[in-house]
Tab-separated table of C-alpha atoms and ligand atoms in Angstrom:
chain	number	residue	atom	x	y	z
A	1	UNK	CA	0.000	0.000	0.000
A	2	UNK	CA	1.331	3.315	-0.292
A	3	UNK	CA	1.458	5.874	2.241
A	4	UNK	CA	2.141	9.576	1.895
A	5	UNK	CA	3.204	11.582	4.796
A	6	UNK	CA	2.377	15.443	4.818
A	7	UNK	CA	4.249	17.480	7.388
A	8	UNK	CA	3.214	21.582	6.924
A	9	UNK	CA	3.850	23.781	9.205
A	10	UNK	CA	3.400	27.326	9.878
A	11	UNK	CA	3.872	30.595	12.123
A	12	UNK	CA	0.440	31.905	13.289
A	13	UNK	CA	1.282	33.159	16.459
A	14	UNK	CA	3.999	33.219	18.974
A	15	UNK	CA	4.440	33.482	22.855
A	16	UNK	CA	5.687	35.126	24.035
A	17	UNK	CA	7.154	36.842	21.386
A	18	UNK	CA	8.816	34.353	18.106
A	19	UNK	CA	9.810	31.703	21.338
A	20	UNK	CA	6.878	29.261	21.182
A	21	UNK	CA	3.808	27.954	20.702
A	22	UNK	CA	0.576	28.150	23.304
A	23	UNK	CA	-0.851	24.886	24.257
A	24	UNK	CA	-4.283	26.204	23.345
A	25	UNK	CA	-2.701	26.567	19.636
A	26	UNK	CA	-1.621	22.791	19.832
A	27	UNK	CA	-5.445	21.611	21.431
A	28	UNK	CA	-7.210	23.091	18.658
A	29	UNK	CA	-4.934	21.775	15.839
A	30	UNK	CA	-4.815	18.219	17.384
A	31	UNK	CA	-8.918	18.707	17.294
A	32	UNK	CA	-9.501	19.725	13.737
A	33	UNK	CA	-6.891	16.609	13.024
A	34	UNK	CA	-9.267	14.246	15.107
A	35	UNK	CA	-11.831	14.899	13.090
A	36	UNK	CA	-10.262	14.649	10.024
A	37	UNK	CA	-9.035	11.304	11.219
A	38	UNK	CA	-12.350	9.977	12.076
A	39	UNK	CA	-14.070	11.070	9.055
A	40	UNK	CA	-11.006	9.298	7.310
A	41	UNK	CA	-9.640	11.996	5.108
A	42	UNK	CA	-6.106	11.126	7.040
A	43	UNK	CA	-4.925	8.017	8.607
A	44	UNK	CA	-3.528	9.415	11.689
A	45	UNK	CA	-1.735	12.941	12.570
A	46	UNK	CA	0.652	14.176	15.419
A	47	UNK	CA	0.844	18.221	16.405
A	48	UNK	CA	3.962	19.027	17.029
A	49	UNK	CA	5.547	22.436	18.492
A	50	UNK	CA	9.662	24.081	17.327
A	51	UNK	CA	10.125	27.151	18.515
A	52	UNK	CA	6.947	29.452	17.408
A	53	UNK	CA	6.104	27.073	14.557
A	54	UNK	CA	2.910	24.995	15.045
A	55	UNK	CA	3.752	21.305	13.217
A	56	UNK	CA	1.164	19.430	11.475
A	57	UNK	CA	2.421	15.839	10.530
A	58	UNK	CA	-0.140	13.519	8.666
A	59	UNK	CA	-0.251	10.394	7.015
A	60	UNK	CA	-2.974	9.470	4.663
A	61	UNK	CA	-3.293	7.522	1.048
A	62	UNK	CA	-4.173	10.574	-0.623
A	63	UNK	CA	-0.487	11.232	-2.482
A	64	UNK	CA	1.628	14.377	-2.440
A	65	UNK	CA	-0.280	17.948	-3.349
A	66	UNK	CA	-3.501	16.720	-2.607
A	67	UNK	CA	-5.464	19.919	-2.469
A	68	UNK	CA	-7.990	17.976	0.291
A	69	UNK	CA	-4.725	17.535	2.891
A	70	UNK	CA	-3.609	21.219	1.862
A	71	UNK	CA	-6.564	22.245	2.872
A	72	UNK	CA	-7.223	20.588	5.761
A	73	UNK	CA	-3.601	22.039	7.048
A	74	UNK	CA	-5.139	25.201	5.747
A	75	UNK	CA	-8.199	25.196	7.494
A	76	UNK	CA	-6.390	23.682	10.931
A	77	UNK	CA	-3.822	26.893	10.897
A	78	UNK	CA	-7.014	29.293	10.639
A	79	UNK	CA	-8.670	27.845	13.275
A	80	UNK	CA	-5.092	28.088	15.597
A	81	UNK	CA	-4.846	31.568	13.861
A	82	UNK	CA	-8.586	32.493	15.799
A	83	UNK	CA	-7.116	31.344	19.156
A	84	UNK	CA	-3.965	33.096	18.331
A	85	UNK	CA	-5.822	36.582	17.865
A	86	UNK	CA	-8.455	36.219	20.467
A	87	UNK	CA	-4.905	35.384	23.129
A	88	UNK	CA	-3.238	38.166	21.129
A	89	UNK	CA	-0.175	36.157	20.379
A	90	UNK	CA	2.462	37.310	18.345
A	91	UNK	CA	2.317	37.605	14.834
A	92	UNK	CA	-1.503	35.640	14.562
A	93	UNK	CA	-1.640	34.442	11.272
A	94	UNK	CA	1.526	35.862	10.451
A	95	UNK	CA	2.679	32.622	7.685
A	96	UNK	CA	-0.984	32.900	5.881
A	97	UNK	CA	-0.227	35.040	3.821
A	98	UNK	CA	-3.946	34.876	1.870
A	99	UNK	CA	-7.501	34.605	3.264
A	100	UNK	CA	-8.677	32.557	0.880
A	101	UNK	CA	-7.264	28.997	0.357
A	102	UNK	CA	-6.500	28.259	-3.660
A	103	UNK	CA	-6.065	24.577	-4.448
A	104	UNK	CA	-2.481	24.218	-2.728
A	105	UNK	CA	-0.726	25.251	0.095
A	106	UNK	CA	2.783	25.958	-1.429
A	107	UNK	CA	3.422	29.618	-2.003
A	108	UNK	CA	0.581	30.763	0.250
A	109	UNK	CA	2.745	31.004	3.253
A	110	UNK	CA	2.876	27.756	5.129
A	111	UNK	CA	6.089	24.961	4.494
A	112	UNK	CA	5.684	21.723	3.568
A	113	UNK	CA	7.370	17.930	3.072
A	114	UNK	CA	5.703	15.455	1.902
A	115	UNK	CA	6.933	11.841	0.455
A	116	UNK	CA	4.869	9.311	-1.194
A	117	UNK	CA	6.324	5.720	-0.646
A	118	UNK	CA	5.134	2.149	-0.749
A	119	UNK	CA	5.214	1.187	3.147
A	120	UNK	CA	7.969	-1.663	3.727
A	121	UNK	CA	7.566	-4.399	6.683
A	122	UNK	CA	9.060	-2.343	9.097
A	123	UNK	CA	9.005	1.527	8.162
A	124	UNK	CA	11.040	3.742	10.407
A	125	UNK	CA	10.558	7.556	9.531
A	126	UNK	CA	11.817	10.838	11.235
A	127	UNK	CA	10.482	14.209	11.237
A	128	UNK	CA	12.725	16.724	11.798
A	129	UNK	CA	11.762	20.602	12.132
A	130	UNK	CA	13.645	23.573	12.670
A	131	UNK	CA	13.260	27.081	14.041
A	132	UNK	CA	15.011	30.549	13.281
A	133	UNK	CA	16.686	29.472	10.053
A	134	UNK	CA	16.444	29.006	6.492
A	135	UNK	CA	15.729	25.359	4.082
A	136	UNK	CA	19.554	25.217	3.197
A	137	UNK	CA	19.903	24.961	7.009
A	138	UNK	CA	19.330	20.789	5.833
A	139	UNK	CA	21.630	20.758	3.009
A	140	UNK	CA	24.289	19.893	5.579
A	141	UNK	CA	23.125	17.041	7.250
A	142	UNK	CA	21.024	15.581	4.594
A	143	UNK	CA	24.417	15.092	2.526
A	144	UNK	CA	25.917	13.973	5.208
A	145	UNK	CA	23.730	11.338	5.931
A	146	UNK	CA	22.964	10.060	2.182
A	147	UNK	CA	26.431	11.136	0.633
A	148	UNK	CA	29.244	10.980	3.262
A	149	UNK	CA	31.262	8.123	4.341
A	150	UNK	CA	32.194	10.160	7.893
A	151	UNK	CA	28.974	10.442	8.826
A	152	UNK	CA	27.339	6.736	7.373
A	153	UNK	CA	29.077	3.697	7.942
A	154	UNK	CA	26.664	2.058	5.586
A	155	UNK	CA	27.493	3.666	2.325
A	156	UNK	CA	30.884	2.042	3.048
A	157	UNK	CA	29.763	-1.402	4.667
A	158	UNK	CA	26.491	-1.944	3.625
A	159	UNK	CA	26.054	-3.274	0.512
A	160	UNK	CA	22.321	-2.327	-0.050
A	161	UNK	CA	23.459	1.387	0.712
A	162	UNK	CA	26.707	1.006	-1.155
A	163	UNK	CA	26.397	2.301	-4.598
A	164	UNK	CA	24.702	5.882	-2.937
A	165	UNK	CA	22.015	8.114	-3.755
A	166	UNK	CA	20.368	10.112	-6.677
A	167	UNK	CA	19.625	14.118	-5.090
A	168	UNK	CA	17.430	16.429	-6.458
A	169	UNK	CA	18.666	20.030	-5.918
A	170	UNK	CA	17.108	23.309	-6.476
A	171	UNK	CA	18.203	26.615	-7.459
A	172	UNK	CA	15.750	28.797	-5.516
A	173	UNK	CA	16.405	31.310	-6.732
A	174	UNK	CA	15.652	30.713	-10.793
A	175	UNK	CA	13.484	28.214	-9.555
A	176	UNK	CA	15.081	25.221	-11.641
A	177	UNK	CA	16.367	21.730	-10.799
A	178	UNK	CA	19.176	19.195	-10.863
A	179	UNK	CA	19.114	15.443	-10.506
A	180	UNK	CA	22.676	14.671	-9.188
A	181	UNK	CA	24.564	11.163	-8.762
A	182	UNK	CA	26.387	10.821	-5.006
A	183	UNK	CA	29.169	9.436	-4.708
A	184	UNK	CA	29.912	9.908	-8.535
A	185	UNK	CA	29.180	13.500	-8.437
A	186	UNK	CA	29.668	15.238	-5.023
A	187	UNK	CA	32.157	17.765	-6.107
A	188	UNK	CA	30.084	19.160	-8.606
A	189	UNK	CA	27.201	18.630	-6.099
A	190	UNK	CA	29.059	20.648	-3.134
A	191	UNK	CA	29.972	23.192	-5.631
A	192	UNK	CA	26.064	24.180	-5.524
A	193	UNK	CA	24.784	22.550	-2.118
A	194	UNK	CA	27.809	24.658	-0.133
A	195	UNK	CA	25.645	28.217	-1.464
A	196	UNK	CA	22.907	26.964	1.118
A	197	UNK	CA	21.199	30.490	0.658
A	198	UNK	CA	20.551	29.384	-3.207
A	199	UNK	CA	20.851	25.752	-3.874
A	200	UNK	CA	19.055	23.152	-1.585
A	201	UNK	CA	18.330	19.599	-1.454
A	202	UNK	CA	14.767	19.166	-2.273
A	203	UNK	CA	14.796	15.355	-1.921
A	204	UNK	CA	16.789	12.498	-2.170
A	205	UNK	CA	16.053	8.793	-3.856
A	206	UNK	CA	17.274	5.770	-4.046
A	207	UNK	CA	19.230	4.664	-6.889
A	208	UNK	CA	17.806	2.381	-9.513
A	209	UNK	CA	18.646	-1.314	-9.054
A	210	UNK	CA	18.372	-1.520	-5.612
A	211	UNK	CA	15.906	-3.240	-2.628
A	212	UNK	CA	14.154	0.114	-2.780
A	213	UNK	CA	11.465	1.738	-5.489
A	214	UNK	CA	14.055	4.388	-7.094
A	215	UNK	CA	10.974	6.908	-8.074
A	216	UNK	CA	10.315	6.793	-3.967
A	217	UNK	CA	11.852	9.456	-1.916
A	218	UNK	CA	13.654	8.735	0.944
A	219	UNK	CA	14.224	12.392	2.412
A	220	UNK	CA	12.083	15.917	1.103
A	221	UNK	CA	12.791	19.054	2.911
A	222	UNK	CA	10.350	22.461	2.816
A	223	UNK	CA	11.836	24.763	0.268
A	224	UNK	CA	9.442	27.582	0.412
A	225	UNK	CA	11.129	31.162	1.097
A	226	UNK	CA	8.425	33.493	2.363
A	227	UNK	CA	10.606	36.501	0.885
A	228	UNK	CA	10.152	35.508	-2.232
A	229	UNK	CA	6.762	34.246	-2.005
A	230	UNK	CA	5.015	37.507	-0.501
A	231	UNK	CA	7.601	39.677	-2.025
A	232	UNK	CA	8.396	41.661	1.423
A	233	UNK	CA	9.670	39.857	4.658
A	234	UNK	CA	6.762	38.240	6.540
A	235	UNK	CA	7.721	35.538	8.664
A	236	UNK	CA	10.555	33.114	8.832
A	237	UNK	CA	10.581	30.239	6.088
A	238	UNK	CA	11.996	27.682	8.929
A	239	UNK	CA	12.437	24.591	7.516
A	240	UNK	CA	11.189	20.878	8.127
A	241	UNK	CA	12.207	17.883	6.534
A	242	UNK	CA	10.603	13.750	6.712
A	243	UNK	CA	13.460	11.238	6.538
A	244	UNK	CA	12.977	7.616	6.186
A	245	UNK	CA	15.654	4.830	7.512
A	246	UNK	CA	16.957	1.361	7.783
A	247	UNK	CA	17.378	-1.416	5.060
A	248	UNK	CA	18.931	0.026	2.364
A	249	UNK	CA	19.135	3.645	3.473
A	250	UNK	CA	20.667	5.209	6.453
A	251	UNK	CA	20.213	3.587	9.877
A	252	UNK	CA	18.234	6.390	12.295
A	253	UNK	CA	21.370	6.522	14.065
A	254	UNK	CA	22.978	7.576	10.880
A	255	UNK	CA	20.454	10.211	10.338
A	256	UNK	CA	20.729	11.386	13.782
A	257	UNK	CA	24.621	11.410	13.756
A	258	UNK	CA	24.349	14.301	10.931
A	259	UNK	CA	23.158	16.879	13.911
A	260	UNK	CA	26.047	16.139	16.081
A	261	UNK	CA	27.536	19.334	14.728
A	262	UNK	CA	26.054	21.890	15.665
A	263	UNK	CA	26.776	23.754	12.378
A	264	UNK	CA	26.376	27.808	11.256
A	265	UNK	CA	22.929	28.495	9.799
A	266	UNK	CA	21.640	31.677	8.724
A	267	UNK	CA	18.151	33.089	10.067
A	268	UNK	CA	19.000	33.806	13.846
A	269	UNK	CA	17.454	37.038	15.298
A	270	UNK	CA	15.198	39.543	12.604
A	271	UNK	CA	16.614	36.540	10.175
A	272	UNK	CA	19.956	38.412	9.974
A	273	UNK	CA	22.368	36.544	11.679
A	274	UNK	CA	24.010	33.207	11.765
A	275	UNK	CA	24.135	31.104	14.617
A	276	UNK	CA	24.747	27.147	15.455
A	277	UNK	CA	21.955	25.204	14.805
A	278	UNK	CA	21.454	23.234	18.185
A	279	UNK	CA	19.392	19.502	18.627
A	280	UNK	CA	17.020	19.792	21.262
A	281	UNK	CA	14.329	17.847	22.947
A	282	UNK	CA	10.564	18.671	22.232
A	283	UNK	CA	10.585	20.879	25.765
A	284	UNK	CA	13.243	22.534	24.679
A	285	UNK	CA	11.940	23.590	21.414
A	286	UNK	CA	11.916	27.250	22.741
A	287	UNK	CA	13.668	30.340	21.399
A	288	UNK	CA	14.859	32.228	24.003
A	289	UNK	CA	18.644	33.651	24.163
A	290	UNK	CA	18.732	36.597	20.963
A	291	UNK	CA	15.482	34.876	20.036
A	292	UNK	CA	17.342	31.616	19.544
A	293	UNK	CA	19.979	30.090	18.773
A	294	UNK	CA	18.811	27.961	15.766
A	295	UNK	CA	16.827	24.682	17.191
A	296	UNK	CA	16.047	21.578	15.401
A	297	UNK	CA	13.731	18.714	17.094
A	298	UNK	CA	13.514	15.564	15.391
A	299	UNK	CA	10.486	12.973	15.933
A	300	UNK	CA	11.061	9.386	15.280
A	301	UNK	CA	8.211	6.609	14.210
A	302	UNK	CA	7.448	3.536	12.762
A	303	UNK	CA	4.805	3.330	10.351
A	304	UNK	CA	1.993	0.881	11.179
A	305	UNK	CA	-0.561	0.821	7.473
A	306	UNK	CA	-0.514	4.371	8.063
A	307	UNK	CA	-0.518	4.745	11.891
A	308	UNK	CA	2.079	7.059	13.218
A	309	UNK	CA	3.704	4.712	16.102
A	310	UNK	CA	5.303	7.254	18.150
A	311	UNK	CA	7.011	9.440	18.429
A	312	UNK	CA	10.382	8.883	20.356
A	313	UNK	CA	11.481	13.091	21.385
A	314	UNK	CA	14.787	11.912	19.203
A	315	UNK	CA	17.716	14.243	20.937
A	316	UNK	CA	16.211	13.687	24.393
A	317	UNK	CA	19.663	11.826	24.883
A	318	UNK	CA	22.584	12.562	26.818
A	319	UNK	CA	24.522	11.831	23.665
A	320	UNK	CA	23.599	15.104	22.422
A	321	UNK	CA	24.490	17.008	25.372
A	322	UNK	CA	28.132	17.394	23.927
A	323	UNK	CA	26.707	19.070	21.123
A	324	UNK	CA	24.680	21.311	22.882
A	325	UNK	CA	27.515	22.607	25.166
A	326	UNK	CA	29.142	23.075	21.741
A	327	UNK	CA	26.646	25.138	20.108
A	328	UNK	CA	26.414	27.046	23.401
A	329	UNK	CA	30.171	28.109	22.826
A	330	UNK	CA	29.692	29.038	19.172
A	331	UNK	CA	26.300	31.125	20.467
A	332	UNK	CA	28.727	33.170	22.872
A	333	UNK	CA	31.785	33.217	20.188
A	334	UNK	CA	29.166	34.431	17.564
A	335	UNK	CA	27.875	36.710	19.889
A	336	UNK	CA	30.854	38.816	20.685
A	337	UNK	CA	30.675	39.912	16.840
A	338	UNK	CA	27.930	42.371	17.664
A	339	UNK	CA	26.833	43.868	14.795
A	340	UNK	CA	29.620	42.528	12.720
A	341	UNK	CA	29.784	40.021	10.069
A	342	UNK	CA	30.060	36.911	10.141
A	343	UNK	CA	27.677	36.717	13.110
A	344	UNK	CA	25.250	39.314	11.034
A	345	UNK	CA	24.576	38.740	7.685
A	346	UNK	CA	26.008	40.042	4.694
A	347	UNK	CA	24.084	43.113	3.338
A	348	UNK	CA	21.889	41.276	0.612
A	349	UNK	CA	20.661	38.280	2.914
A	350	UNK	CA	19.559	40.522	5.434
A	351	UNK	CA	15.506	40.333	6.313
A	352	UNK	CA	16.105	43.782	8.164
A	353	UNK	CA	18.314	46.664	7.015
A	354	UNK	CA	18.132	50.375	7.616
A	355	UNK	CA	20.482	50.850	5.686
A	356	UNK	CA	18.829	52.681	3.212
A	357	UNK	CA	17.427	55.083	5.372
A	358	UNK	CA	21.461	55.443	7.148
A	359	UNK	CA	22.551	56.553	3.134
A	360	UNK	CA	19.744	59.106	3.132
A	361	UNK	CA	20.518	61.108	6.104
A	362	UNK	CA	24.613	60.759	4.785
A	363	UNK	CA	24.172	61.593	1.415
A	364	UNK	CA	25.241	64.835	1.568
A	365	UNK	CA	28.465	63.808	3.442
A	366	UNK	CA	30.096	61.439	1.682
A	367	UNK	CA	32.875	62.623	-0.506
A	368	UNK	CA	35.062	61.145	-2.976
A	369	UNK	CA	38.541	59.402	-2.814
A	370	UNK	CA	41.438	60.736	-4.655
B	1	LIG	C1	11.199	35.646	14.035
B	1	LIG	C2	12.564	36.026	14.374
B	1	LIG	C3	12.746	37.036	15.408
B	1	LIG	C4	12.197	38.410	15.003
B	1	LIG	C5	12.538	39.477	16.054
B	1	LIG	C6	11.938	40.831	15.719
B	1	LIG	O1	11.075	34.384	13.550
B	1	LIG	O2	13.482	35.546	13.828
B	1	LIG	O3	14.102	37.135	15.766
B	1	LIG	O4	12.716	38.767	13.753
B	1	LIG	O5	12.025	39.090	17.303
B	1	LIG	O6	10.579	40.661	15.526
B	1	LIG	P1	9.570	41.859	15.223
B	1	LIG	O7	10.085	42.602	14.015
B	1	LIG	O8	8.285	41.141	14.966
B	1	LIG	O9	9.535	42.736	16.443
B	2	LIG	MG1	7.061	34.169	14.859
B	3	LIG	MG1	9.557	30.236	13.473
């Protein structure tokens, strides 16, 4: 049978501030999901909470872009978004960036990953989602885990995993694509998937002739940009991304071992600064020191015809505490930059400048240079 997982997410309200989510934002999303469920439009959902980013994850049989899911997700953020005014959290509605829905959720604010896949025996999948940064923030750690032999022992051991993985990467900003062969082509890859601001990993497949259905992905990230989309800064376009494991792709501790560093991301505070990007446990999910740093949470399952069994609060480990203490010393190291690059972002990526209005007032003062 095959099963599609939706995870879309969205920013309709934070609190206080861009640090979290209310409870009473989770309650009502988990409600509209229940009775999706029972009418059967979805086989089962979680709500999940990162940072001020409310997290719907679904499973249904209903395939990717189904404009019935889309607008279900659609529907469930409007609801939150009544709670979020009538608490007057911050930002409500802030990532729905219409007020009527149009056939698909993509480009009307909200992020979402979604994989259609033909559920194996055993099906291990992890959601992973991400506050104060940017999609590229996964181009990282999804090569890692599908393209480098540091990071997975089973593209070097394994021999189901051994002849690699087929990425699809896009330009985001000419909105094209590339299909590209790892390991045959990784330096040409990293060429483009090192300019994480442009180039991202959209998904990644298995390669043909293996255990595994080569049209099915086995990782899709979010790749909206809400810049782009509502032509003006609105919101944050953090990131989420579903990742599927085990028997002939990476093992979940593979996939987990690709957030041990905690590595520079872009999007920290007014989505101008870079910062470490730090695994945390769901309670953790908040944004609090300069509105961050950079959080990811990752939620583990198996698939069960459908049913999400779980999920396991993945970096709720001691074995992640080293890398927290880490990012905590890059978050101090970046911090002493002050309003200096490389801790701020370079003029074009800022999402806040007043700049323009700094040239104004000097105009009249600045001179040329013999
Ligand atoms: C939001 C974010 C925050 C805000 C900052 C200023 O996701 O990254 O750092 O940019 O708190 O927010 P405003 O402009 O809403 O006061
Ligand atoms: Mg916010
Ligand atoms: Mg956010």
């Amino acid at each position: 049978m095959k099963i599609t997982v939706s995870l879309i997410k969205a920013d309709v309200g934070g609190y206080p501030g861009h640090a979290s989510v209310h409870p009473e934002l989770i309650e009502t999303a988990k409600k509209e999901l229940e009775e999706a469920k029972n009418s059967r439009l979805i086989a089962d959902y979680h709500v999940l909470a990162a940072g001020d980013d409310l997290e719907l994850l679904m499973s249904h049989t209903r395939g990717c872009d189904n404009s019935e899911i889309h607008e279900l997700a659609w529907n469930t953020f409007k609801a939150a978004t009544e709670i979020a005014k009538d608490l007057k959290l911050y930002g409500a509605g802030q990532d729905l960036l219409s007020d009527a829905f149009s056939g698909n959720i993509r480009g009307m604010g909200p992020g979402s990953a979604e994989i259609e896949f033909t559920e194996r025996k055993a099906e291990p999948l992890i959601a992973f989602m991400m506050d104060k940064t940017e999609p590229g923030a996964f181009n990282l750690p999804i090569y890692k885990m599908f393209a480098s032999p540091e990071n997975t022992a089973g593209l070097v051991i394994d021999p189901s995993c051994h002849s690699g993985f087929r990425f699809e990467v896009w330009d985001i900003v000419e909105h094209k694509r590339v299909f590209m062969n790892a390991p045959e082509e990784i330096y040409s890859m990293l060429a483009l998937i090192g300019a994480k601001s442009r180039y991202v990993i959209k998904r990644v497949f298995p390669k043909e002739g293996g255990k595994l259905p080569s049209d099915e992905p086995a990782a899709a990230v979010s790749t909206e940009k809400l810049y782009q989309i509502a032509g003006e800064y609105v919101g944050k376009d953090d990131p989420v991304a579903l990742v599927r494991g085990q028997s002939g792709l990476p093992a979940v501790g593979e996939i987990l071992e690709a957030f041990a560093f905690p590595h520079l991301v872009s999007g920290w505070m007014r989505g101008s600064h870079n910062g470490p990007l730090m695994p945390v446990s769901f309670k953790d999910a908040r944004c609090t020191r300069f509105d961050g740093p950079p959080r990811v949470i990752a939620a583990g399952f198996q698939l069960s015809n459908g049913r999400l069994i779980g999920p396991v609060d993945m970096f709720d480990d001691p074995a992640f505490d080293y890398t927290r203490t880490k990012a905590q010393e890059i978050t101090e190291y970046m911090r002493r930059h002050g309003a200096f690059e490389p801790h701020r972002l370079p003029l074009e990526d800022m999402e806040y400048t007043t700049l323009p209005g700094v040239m104004e007032k000097l105009k009249e003062r600045f001179e040329g240079i013999k």
